[in-house]
Amino acid sequence: TTIQEFAVPVGEEPSGFLKSCNTEGGARFELHHGTTTLAFKFKHGVIVAVDSRASAGNYISTGEYNKVIEINPYLLGTMSGSAADCKYWERLLAKECRLYRLRNNHRISVAAASKLLCNMMLGYRGMGLSVGSMICGWDKEGPGVYYVDDNGTRLSGRMFSTGSGNSYAYGVLDSGYKEDMTVEEAYELGRRGIAHATHRDSYSGGVVNLYHIKEDGWIKVCKDDVSELIHHYKKGMF
Amino acid sequence: MVTCEPPKKSLPYCSDTASLHGGCRAFLVFPGLKMLSAQNFGESGKMKEYHYTGPVEHRFSPYAFNGGTVLAVAGEDFAIVASDTRLSEGYSIHSRDSPKCYKLTDTTVIGCSGFHGDCLTLTKIIDARLKMYKHSNTKTMTSGAIAAMLSTILYGRRFFPYYVYNIIGGLDEQGKGAVYSFDPVGSYQRDTYKAGGSASAMLQPLLDNQIGFKNMEGVEHVPLSKEKAVQLVKDVFISAAERDVYTGDALRICIITKEGIQEQNIPLRKD
């Protein structure tokens, strides 16, 4: 296998180089950024909900960016932070998961997949990558949600939210979460979490992409415009 | 408690790129040097205090901003990639005939704006990779494959990026129009329409309104015909040339259909 090489600026520390370019008034590197994503486990599987705004500095470069990468029919990865970093490393993770399946004749576990991504991040620690991702899936151990970030943090848990709007999403999730929710209640909780976060965070917005991971794989539940959801929730308040 | 900033580690480089071949001369302005000029005299005629913070460091920047705007629209069975042809730097115009659309294959055109040096190198690299693919696989790369490849080429320079905003327009395997837009380090996605470059923030809302029918209620979503799309692109660039200093001179439109790539040149404001 060929190893990807990365060009680095000569005599400069990579993470400081891009920052120094941005202050000089010449080349301003505005990279796609910002998000709210959330994922939680409950009795009937895992719910994954993400927003769809990609911002470059103060400009919204697109309102319909897909922040969930479908690694295989049982594994999903979410993206927050720098769009290019997440897209690239999670595509690489998808390739590794596929190779694992071909070499070992059984599907990779969620724990192993998240560990692969975590080790990729550790290899480039301190170089200015920005990745906040949740690897979610259903394997032999049952439903799994792992949070992985660019420092090499890897945490298994029941509920996570990442991105610039994560605190708003946590508020909604914590107040509405019950282990034995019905499937419809869980969908609504995920939708609400993202909708309220996009309402208050300027770097999140667009549509809510909602996925449900069950024992036989994931399904895409819906794609709802956030402004319509907010109007629906606040009906009667105006 | 007083804290001070740690001194900068790197050596002072030449700010003047033209003299690089002669070796680096360091420019340091020493405190105590007073320049007598009209600006140093205040309104009352007395000398103003001229404050120095210490030695001033001038650094070499590997990037320059050469301006230009690129636009791409995808239709049912066609795609349009358009760019202006002005090449500028700072307050000067280097050329009025430097289009930013580059033909890659019979069904794909790429528009690159930003730093012209990086645009040229990047298109050369893409051409080389297209040839390599054709020789190994005996077929031309599809638009989607080119987009995925460009994403990894750009990410290979994640720590020392190409200062280029790319938009690829072409036909996909089903013959439908496809537009892929990128950021400088390789984040990309498929769109219906996209504007990139210096006037992108002015053009994108107009496209959202006219092609995406956003912010309009009770309007029938009519799919865009080729003639209407070309007329819209011309109007949009005329507006951009009015308000953006880096956009103007002429407009190069590449219309991609299954019959091939047709080019049109339309003059724009030259001021």
Coordinates of C-alpha atoms in Angstrom, one line a residue:
Chain A
T1 CA 0.0 0.0 0.0
T2 CA 1.3 3.5 -0.8
I3 CA 1.6 5.9 2.1
Q4 CA 0.1 9.3 1.7
E5 CA 2.6 12.1 2.2
F6 CA 1.8 15.5 3.3
A7 CA 3.6 18.7 2.2
V8 CA 4.7 21.0 5.0
P9 CA 5.9 24.5 4.8
V10 CA 9.7 24.8 5.2
G11 CA 11.0 25.9 8.5
E12 CA 7.6 26.6 10.0
E13 CA 5.4 25.0 12.5
P14 CA 2.3 23.8 10.5
S15 CA -0.4 24.9 12.8
G16 CA 1.0 28.4 13.2
F17 CA 1.6 28.8 9.4
L18 CA -2.0 29.0 8.4
K19 CA -2.9 31.3 11.3
S20 CA 0.0 33.7 10.2
C21 CA -1.3 33.7 6.6
N22 CA -4.7 34.8 7.9
T23 CA -3.4 37.9 9.7
E24 CA -1.4 39.3 6.8
G25 CA -4.3 40.6 4.7
G26 CA -3.2 38.8 1.6
A27 CA -4.2 35.2 1.4
R28 CA -7.0 34.5 3.8
F29 CA -7.7 30.8 4.3
E30 CA -11.3 30.4 5.3
L31 CA -11.9 26.7 5.7
H32 CA -15.3 25.1 6.0
H33 CA -16.2 24.8 9.8
G34 CA -18.8 24.8 12.5
T35 CA -21.7 22.4 13.4
T36 CA -23.9 20.7 15.9
T37 CA -24.1 17.0 15.9
L38 CA -25.6 14.6 18.4
A39 CA -25.9 10.9 19.0
F40 CA -27.5 8.9 21.8
K41 CA -28.3 5.2 22.6
F42 CA -31.7 4.1 23.8
K43 CA -33.7 0.9 24.1
H44 CA -34.3 0.6 20.4
G45 CA -30.9 1.4 19.0
V46 CA -28.9 4.6 18.3
I47 CA -30.2 8.0 17.0
V48 CA -27.8 10.2 15.1
A49 CA -28.8 13.8 14.2
V50 CA -26.7 16.4 12.5
D51 CA -27.2 19.9 11.1
S52 CA -26.0 20.8 7.6
R53 CA -24.3 24.2 7.6
A54 CA -20.7 24.7 6.4
S55 CA -19.3 28.1 7.2
A56 CA -16.0 29.6 5.9
G57 CA -15.2 32.5 8.3
N58 CA -18.4 34.6 8.3
Y59 CA -19.7 33.3 4.9
I60 CA -22.0 30.4 4.8
S61 CA -20.5 28.3 2.0
T62 CA -23.3 25.8 1.9
G63 CA -26.5 25.0 3.7
E64 CA -26.7 21.4 2.7
Y65 CA -23.5 19.8 3.6
N66 CA -23.8 16.1 4.5
K67 CA -22.1 15.6 7.9
V68 CA -22.7 11.9 8.3
I69 CA -20.4 9.5 6.5
E70 CA -22.0 6.1 5.8
I71 CA -19.0 3.8 6.5
N72 CA -21.0 0.6 5.9
P73 CA -24.6 -0.5 6.5
Y74 CA -24.0 -0.9 10.2
L75 CA -21.6 2.0 10.9
L76 CA -22.0 5.8 10.7
G77 CA -19.5 8.5 11.4
T78 CA -20.4 12.2 12.1
M79 CA -18.3 15.2 11.3
S80 CA -17.8 18.4 13.2
G81 CA -14.9 20.9 13.1
S82 CA -13.0 21.2 9.9
A83 CA -15.0 19.7 7.1
A84 CA -12.0 18.7 5.0
D85 CA -10.2 17.0 7.9
C86 CA -13.3 15.0 8.9
K87 CA -14.2 14.0 5.4
Y88 CA -10.7 12.9 4.6
W89 CA -10.0 10.9 7.7
E90 CA -13.4 9.3 7.8
R91 CA -13.1 8.3 4.2
L92 CA -9.8 6.7 5.1
L93 CA -11.5 5.0 8.1
A94 CA -14.1 3.6 5.7
K95 CA -11.4 2.2 3.5
E96 CA -9.7 0.5 6.6
C97 CA -13.0 -0.9 7.7
R98 CA -13.6 -2.4 4.3
L99 CA -10.1 -3.9 4.3
Y100 CA -10.7 -5.4 7.8
R101 CA -13.9 -7.0 6.6
L102 CA -12.2 -8.5 3.6
R103 CA -9.1 -9.8 5.5
N104 CA -10.9 -11.1 8.6
N105 CA -14.3 -12.2 7.1
H106 CA -16.3 -10.5 9.8
R107 CA -17.4 -6.9 10.2
I108 CA -15.3 -4.6 12.3
S109 CA -16.6 -3.7 15.7
V110 CA -17.5 -0.1 16.6
A111 CA -14.8 -0.1 19.3
A112 CA -12.1 -1.1 16.8
A113 CA -13.3 1.3 14.2
S114 CA -13.2 4.2 16.6
K115 CA -9.8 3.2 17.8
L116 CA -8.4 3.2 14.2
L117 CA -9.7 6.8 13.8
C118 CA -8.3 7.8 17.3
N119 CA -4.8 6.5 16.3
M120 CA -4.9 8.4 13.0
M121 CA -5.6 11.6 15.0
L122 CA -2.8 10.8 17.5
G123 CA -0.3 10.6 14.6
Y124 CA -1.0 14.2 13.7
R125 CA -1.5 15.6 17.2
G126 CA -0.6 19.2 17.6
M127 CA -0.5 19.9 13.8
G128 CA -3.7 21.9 13.7
L129 CA -6.3 19.3 12.7
S130 CA -9.8 19.9 13.9
V131 CA -12.0 16.8 14.1
G132 CA -14.9 16.1 16.5
S133 CA -16.5 12.9 15.5
M134 CA -18.8 10.2 16.8
I135 CA -18.5 6.7 15.5
C136 CA -21.9 5.0 15.9
G137 CA -23.0 1.5 15.0
W138 CA -24.4 -1.8 16.1
D139 CA -22.1 -4.8 16.5
K140 CA -21.9 -8.1 18.5
E141 CA -21.8 -6.1 21.7
G142 CA -25.0 -4.2 20.8
P143 CA -25.4 -0.5 20.0
G144 CA -22.2 1.6 20.4
V145 CA -21.4 5.3 20.4
Y146 CA -17.8 6.5 20.6
Y147 CA -16.6 10.1 20.6
V148 CA -13.2 10.7 18.9
D149 CA -11.5 14.1 18.6
D150 CA -8.3 15.6 17.1
N151 CA -6.5 15.3 20.5
G152 CA -6.8 11.5 20.4
T153 CA -9.7 11.5 23.0
R154 CA -11.8 8.4 22.6
L155 CA -14.8 7.9 24.9
S156 CA -17.6 5.4 24.9
G157 CA -20.9 6.7 26.2
R158 CA -24.6 6.8 26.0
M159 CA -25.1 10.3 24.7
F160 CA -22.7 12.8 23.0
S161 CA -23.0 16.1 21.3
T162 CA -20.2 17.9 19.4
G163 CA -19.6 21.2 17.6
S164 CA -20.1 24.8 18.3
G165 CA -23.8 24.3 19.2
N166 CA -23.2 21.3 21.5
S167 CA -24.2 22.9 24.7
Y168 CA -27.6 23.9 23.4
A169 CA -28.2 20.3 22.2
Y170 CA -27.1 18.9 25.6
G171 CA -29.7 21.0 27.3
V172 CA -32.5 19.7 25.2
L173 CA -31.2 16.1 25.3
D174 CA -30.7 16.0 29.0
S175 CA -34.2 17.3 29.8
G176 CA -36.0 14.9 27.4
Y177 CA -34.0 11.7 27.6
K178 CA -35.6 8.5 28.9
E179 CA -34.0 5.0 28.4
D180 CA -37.3 3.4 27.4
M181 CA -38.5 6.1 24.9
T182 CA -40.5 5.0 22.0
V183 CA -38.9 5.2 18.6
E184 CA -41.0 8.2 17.6
E185 CA -40.2 10.1 20.9
A186 CA -36.5 9.4 20.2
Y187 CA -36.7 10.8 16.6
E188 CA -38.4 13.9 18.0
L189 CA -35.8 14.4 20.7
G190 CA -33.0 14.2 18.1
R191 CA -34.8 16.7 15.8
R192 CA -35.5 19.1 18.7
G193 CA -31.9 18.9 19.9
I194 CA -30.5 20.0 16.6
A195 CA -33.3 22.5 15.8
H196 CA -32.9 24.4 19.1
A197 CA -29.1 24.4 18.8
T198 CA -29.2 25.9 15.3
H199 CA -31.7 28.5 16.6
R200 CA -29.1 29.8 19.0
D201 CA -25.8 29.0 17.4
S202 CA -24.9 31.1 14.3
Y203 CA -22.5 28.5 12.9
S204 CA -25.2 25.8 12.8
G205 CA -28.2 25.7 10.5
G206 CA -29.7 24.3 7.4
V207 CA -31.5 21.0 7.7
V208 CA -31.6 18.2 10.3
N209 CA -30.4 14.9 8.9
L210 CA -31.7 12.1 11.2
Y211 CA -30.5 8.5 11.1
H212 CA -31.6 5.5 13.3
I213 CA -29.2 2.6 13.7
K214 CA -31.1 -0.7 14.4
E215 CA -29.9 -4.3 14.8
D216 CA -30.1 -4.9 11.1
G217 CA -28.5 -1.6 10.0
W218 CA -29.1 2.1 9.8
I219 CA -32.0 3.9 8.1
K220 CA -32.2 7.6 7.2
V221 CA -35.3 8.8 8.9
C222 CA -35.8 12.3 7.6
K223 CA -34.3 15.6 6.4
D224 CA -36.2 18.5 7.9
D225 CA -35.6 22.2 7.3
V226 CA -34.7 23.8 10.7
S227 CA -36.6 27.1 10.2
E228 CA -39.8 25.1 9.5
L229 CA -39.2 23.0 12.7
I230 CA -38.7 26.1 14.8
H231 CA -41.9 27.7 13.5
H232 CA -43.7 24.5 14.3
Y233 CA -42.4 24.4 17.9
K234 CA -43.0 28.0 18.6
K235 CA -46.5 28.1 17.1
G236 CA -48.6 30.2 19.3
M237 CA -45.7 32.0 20.9
F238 CA -45.5 34.8 18.3
Chain B
M1 CA 2.3 41.4 37.2
V2 CA 3.6 42.3 33.8
T3 CA 3.7 39.8 31.0
C4 CA 5.4 40.2 27.7
E5 CA 5.0 38.4 24.4
P6 CA 7.8 35.9 23.6
P7 CA 10.0 37.1 20.8
K8 CA 9.4 35.7 17.3
K9 CA 11.7 32.8 16.6
S10 CA 11.9 33.0 12.8
L11 CA 14.5 35.0 11.0
P12 CA 13.4 38.1 9.1
Y13 CA 13.0 37.4 5.4
C14 CA 12.8 39.6 2.3
S15 CA 9.5 41.1 1.7
D16 CA 10.5 42.0 -1.8
T17 CA 10.2 38.8 -3.8
A18 CA 12.0 40.1 -6.8
S19 CA 15.3 40.3 -5.0
L20 CA 15.2 36.7 -3.7
H21 CA 17.6 35.3 -6.2
G22 CA 20.3 37.7 -4.9
G23 CA 20.1 36.2 -1.4
C24 CA 18.1 37.4 1.5
R25 CA 18.5 40.9 2.7
A26 CA 16.9 41.5 6.1
F27 CA 14.9 44.7 6.4
L28 CA 15.0 46.0 10.0
V29 CA 13.8 49.5 10.8
F30 CA 15.8 50.8 13.7
P31 CA 14.2 53.1 16.4
G32 CA 15.5 56.6 16.4
L33 CA 15.3 57.1 12.7
K34 CA 12.9 60.0 12.1
M35 CA 11.6 60.6 8.6
L36 CA 10.7 64.2 7.9
S37 CA 7.5 64.3 5.8
A38 CA 4.3 66.2 5.6
Q39 CA 2.5 63.4 7.4
N40 CA 4.6 64.0 10.5
F41 CA 3.3 67.5 10.9
G42 CA -0.1 67.9 12.7
E43 CA -2.7 70.5 11.9
S44 CA -1.2 73.2 14.1
G45 CA 2.1 72.9 12.2
K46 CA 4.0 71.2 15.1
M47 CA 5.8 67.9 14.6
K48 CA 3.8 64.8 15.7
E49 CA 5.4 62.2 17.9
Y50 CA 6.4 59.2 15.7
H51 CA 6.2 56.1 17.8
Y52 CA 8.2 52.9 17.0
T53 CA 7.5 49.6 18.7
G54 CA 10.9 48.3 18.0
P55 CA 12.5 46.4 15.0
V56 CA 9.9 45.7 12.3
E57 CA 10.0 42.2 10.7
H58 CA 9.0 41.7 7.1
R59 CA 8.1 38.2 6.1
F60 CA 8.0 36.5 2.7
S61 CA 4.5 35.3 1.9
P62 CA 4.3 32.3 -0.4
Y63 CA 0.8 33.4 -1.5
A64 CA -0.7 36.3 -3.5
F65 CA -4.4 37.0 -4.3
N66 CA -5.0 37.3 -8.0
G67 CA -8.8 37.7 -7.9
G68 CA -11.4 36.4 -10.3
T69 CA -14.8 34.8 -9.9
V70 CA -16.0 31.4 -11.1
L71 CA -19.5 30.1 -11.4
A72 CA -21.0 26.7 -12.3
V73 CA -24.6 25.7 -12.8
A74 CA -25.9 22.1 -13.4
G75 CA -29.0 21.5 -15.5
E76 CA -31.0 18.4 -16.5
D77 CA -28.7 17.5 -19.3
F78 CA -26.1 20.3 -19.4
A79 CA -23.6 22.1 -17.2
I80 CA -22.2 25.6 -17.4
V81 CA -18.9 26.8 -16.0
A82 CA -18.2 30.5 -16.4
S83 CA -15.4 32.7 -15.2
D84 CA -14.2 36.3 -15.7
T85 CA -10.9 36.8 -17.4
R86 CA -9.2 39.5 -15.2
L87 CA -5.9 38.7 -13.5
S88 CA -5.1 41.3 -10.8
E89 CA -2.7 41.8 -7.9
G90 CA -3.3 44.5 -5.4
Y91 CA -4.2 47.6 -7.3
S92 CA -2.9 46.5 -10.7
I93 CA -4.3 44.4 -13.5
H94 CA -1.8 41.9 -14.9
S95 CA -4.0 40.7 -17.7
R96 CA -7.4 41.1 -19.2
D97 CA -7.4 37.8 -21.0
S98 CA -6.7 35.1 -18.4
P99 CA -9.7 32.9 -18.1
K100 CA -10.1 30.7 -15.1
C101 CA -11.9 27.7 -16.7
Y102 CA -9.7 24.8 -17.7
K103 CA -11.0 21.9 -19.8
L104 CA -10.1 18.5 -18.2
T105 CA -12.0 16.0 -20.3
D106 CA -14.8 16.1 -22.9
T107 CA -17.4 16.2 -20.2
T108 CA -15.6 18.1 -17.4
V109 CA -14.4 21.7 -16.9
I110 CA -12.8 23.1 -13.8
G111 CA -12.8 26.7 -12.7
C112 CA -10.0 27.8 -10.3
S113 CA -9.6 31.2 -8.7
G114 CA -7.4 32.5 -6.0
F115 CA -3.6 32.4 -6.4
H116 CA -2.8 32.0 -10.1
G117 CA 0.5 30.2 -9.5
D118 CA -1.3 27.5 -7.5
C119 CA -4.1 27.3 -10.1
L120 CA -1.6 26.6 -12.8
T121 CA 0.3 23.9 -10.8
L122 CA -2.9 22.3 -9.7
T123 CA -4.3 22.0 -13.2
K124 CA -1.0 20.6 -14.4
I125 CA -1.2 18.0 -11.6
I126 CA -4.8 17.1 -12.4
D127 CA -3.9 16.7 -16.2
A128 CA -1.0 14.4 -15.3
R129 CA -3.2 12.3 -13.0
L130 CA -6.0 12.1 -15.7
K131 CA -3.4 10.8 -18.2
M132 CA -2.1 8.2 -15.7
Y133 CA -5.7 7.0 -15.0
K134 CA -6.4 6.8 -18.8
H135 CA -3.3 4.7 -19.4
S136 CA -3.9 2.3 -16.5
N137 CA -7.7 1.9 -16.9
T138 CA -8.2 2.6 -20.6
K139 CA -11.1 4.9 -19.9
T140 CA -11.6 8.6 -19.2
M141 CA -12.2 9.7 -15.6
T142 CA -15.8 10.6 -14.8
S143 CA -16.7 13.9 -13.2
G144 CA -17.4 12.3 -9.8
A145 CA -14.1 10.5 -9.8
I146 CA -12.2 13.7 -10.7
A147 CA -13.9 15.4 -7.8
A148 CA -12.9 12.7 -5.4
M149 CA -9.4 12.7 -6.7
L150 CA -9.1 16.5 -6.4
S151 CA -10.2 16.3 -2.8
T152 CA -7.3 14.0 -1.9
I153 CA -4.8 16.1 -4.0
L154 CA -5.9 19.2 -2.1
Y155 CA -5.8 17.4 1.3
G156 CA -2.2 16.2 0.6
R157 CA -1.3 19.9 1.1
R158 CA -3.4 20.2 4.3
F159 CA -0.5 21.9 6.1
F160 CA 0.7 24.1 3.3
P161 CA -2.5 24.5 1.2
Y162 CA -3.0 25.4 -2.4
Y163 CA -4.6 28.8 -2.3
V164 CA -7.3 27.9 -4.9
Y165 CA -11.1 27.9 -4.8
N166 CA -12.2 25.2 -7.2
I167 CA -15.5 24.4 -8.8
I168 CA -15.9 21.4 -11.2
G169 CA -18.7 21.3 -13.6
G170 CA -19.6 18.5 -15.9
L171 CA -21.9 15.6 -16.8
D172 CA -22.2 12.5 -14.6
E173 CA -22.5 8.9 -15.8
Q174 CA -26.2 9.3 -16.4
G175 CA -25.7 12.4 -18.5
K176 CA -27.1 14.8 -15.9
G177 CA -25.4 18.0 -15.0
A178 CA -23.1 17.9 -11.9
V179 CA -21.3 20.7 -10.0
Y180 CA -18.8 20.0 -7.3
S181 CA -17.4 22.8 -5.1
F182 CA -14.3 22.7 -3.0
D183 CA -12.6 24.6 -0.2
P184 CA -8.8 25.1 -0.3
V185 CA -8.1 21.9 1.6
G186 CA -10.4 19.5 -0.1
S187 CA -13.8 19.5 1.6
Y188 CA -16.3 19.1 -1.3
Q189 CA -19.8 18.2 -2.1
R190 CA -22.1 18.0 -5.1
D191 CA -24.3 21.0 -5.8
T192 CA -26.8 22.3 -8.3
Y193 CA -25.1 25.7 -8.6
K194 CA -22.2 27.4 -6.9
A195 CA -20.2 30.7 -7.1
G196 CA -16.6 30.9 -6.0
G197 CA -13.8 33.5 -5.9
S198 CA -13.8 37.1 -5.0
A199 CA -17.4 38.0 -5.9
S200 CA -18.9 34.7 -4.6
A201 CA -20.6 36.2 -1.6
M202 CA -22.5 38.6 -3.9
L203 CA -23.4 36.1 -6.5
Q204 CA -24.4 33.1 -4.4
P205 CA -27.5 34.8 -2.8
L206 CA -28.7 35.8 -6.3
L207 CA -28.3 32.2 -7.5
D208 CA -30.1 30.9 -4.4
N209 CA -33.0 33.1 -5.4
Q210 CA -33.2 32.6 -9.1
I211 CA -32.2 28.9 -9.4
G212 CA -33.0 27.6 -5.9
F213 CA -36.2 29.6 -5.5
K214 CA -35.2 30.3 -1.9
N215 CA -36.9 33.2 -0.1
M216 CA -39.9 33.0 -2.5
E217 CA -43.3 31.6 -1.6
G218 CA -45.9 30.2 -3.9
V219 CA -43.6 30.0 -6.9
E220 CA -43.6 27.1 -9.2
H221 CA -40.2 25.4 -9.3
V222 CA -39.5 25.4 -13.0
P223 CA -36.4 23.5 -14.1
L224 CA -33.8 25.6 -15.8
S225 CA -33.4 25.4 -19.6
K226 CA -30.0 25.9 -21.2
E227 CA -30.8 29.2 -22.8
K228 CA -32.2 30.6 -19.6
A229 CA -29.2 29.4 -17.6
V230 CA -26.7 31.1 -20.0
Q231 CA -28.7 34.3 -19.9
L232 CA -28.8 34.2 -16.1
V233 CA -25.0 33.6 -16.0
K234 CA -24.4 36.6 -18.2
D235 CA -26.6 38.8 -16.1
V236 CA -25.0 37.6 -12.9
F237 CA -21.5 38.4 -14.1
I238 CA -22.5 41.8 -15.3
S239 CA -23.7 42.5 -11.8
A240 CA -20.6 41.2 -10.3
A241 CA -18.4 43.4 -12.5
E242 CA -20.3 46.4 -11.3
R243 CA -19.6 45.8 -7.6
D244 CA -16.4 43.8 -7.3
V245 CA -13.1 45.4 -8.3
Y246 CA -11.4 42.0 -9.1
T247 CA -14.1 40.9 -11.5
G248 CA -14.5 42.3 -15.0
D249 CA -12.9 42.6 -18.5
A250 CA -14.6 39.6 -20.2
L251 CA -16.6 36.6 -19.4
R252 CA -15.7 33.1 -20.6
I253 CA -18.7 30.6 -20.6
C254 CA -18.1 26.9 -21.2
I255 CA -21.4 25.0 -21.9
I256 CA -21.0 21.2 -21.5
T257 CA -23.5 18.9 -23.2
K258 CA -23.2 15.4 -24.5
E259 CA -22.3 17.0 -27.9
G260 CA -19.2 18.5 -26.4
I261 CA -18.0 21.7 -24.9
Q262 CA -19.0 25.0 -26.5
E263 CA -17.3 28.3 -25.5
Q264 CA -18.6 31.8 -25.6
N265 CA -16.8 35.1 -24.8
I266 CA -18.8 38.1 -23.7
P267 CA -17.2 41.5 -22.9
L268 CA -17.7 43.0 -19.4
R269 CA -16.8 46.3 -17.8
K270 CA -13.1 47.1 -18.2
D271 CA -12.8 49.6 -15.4

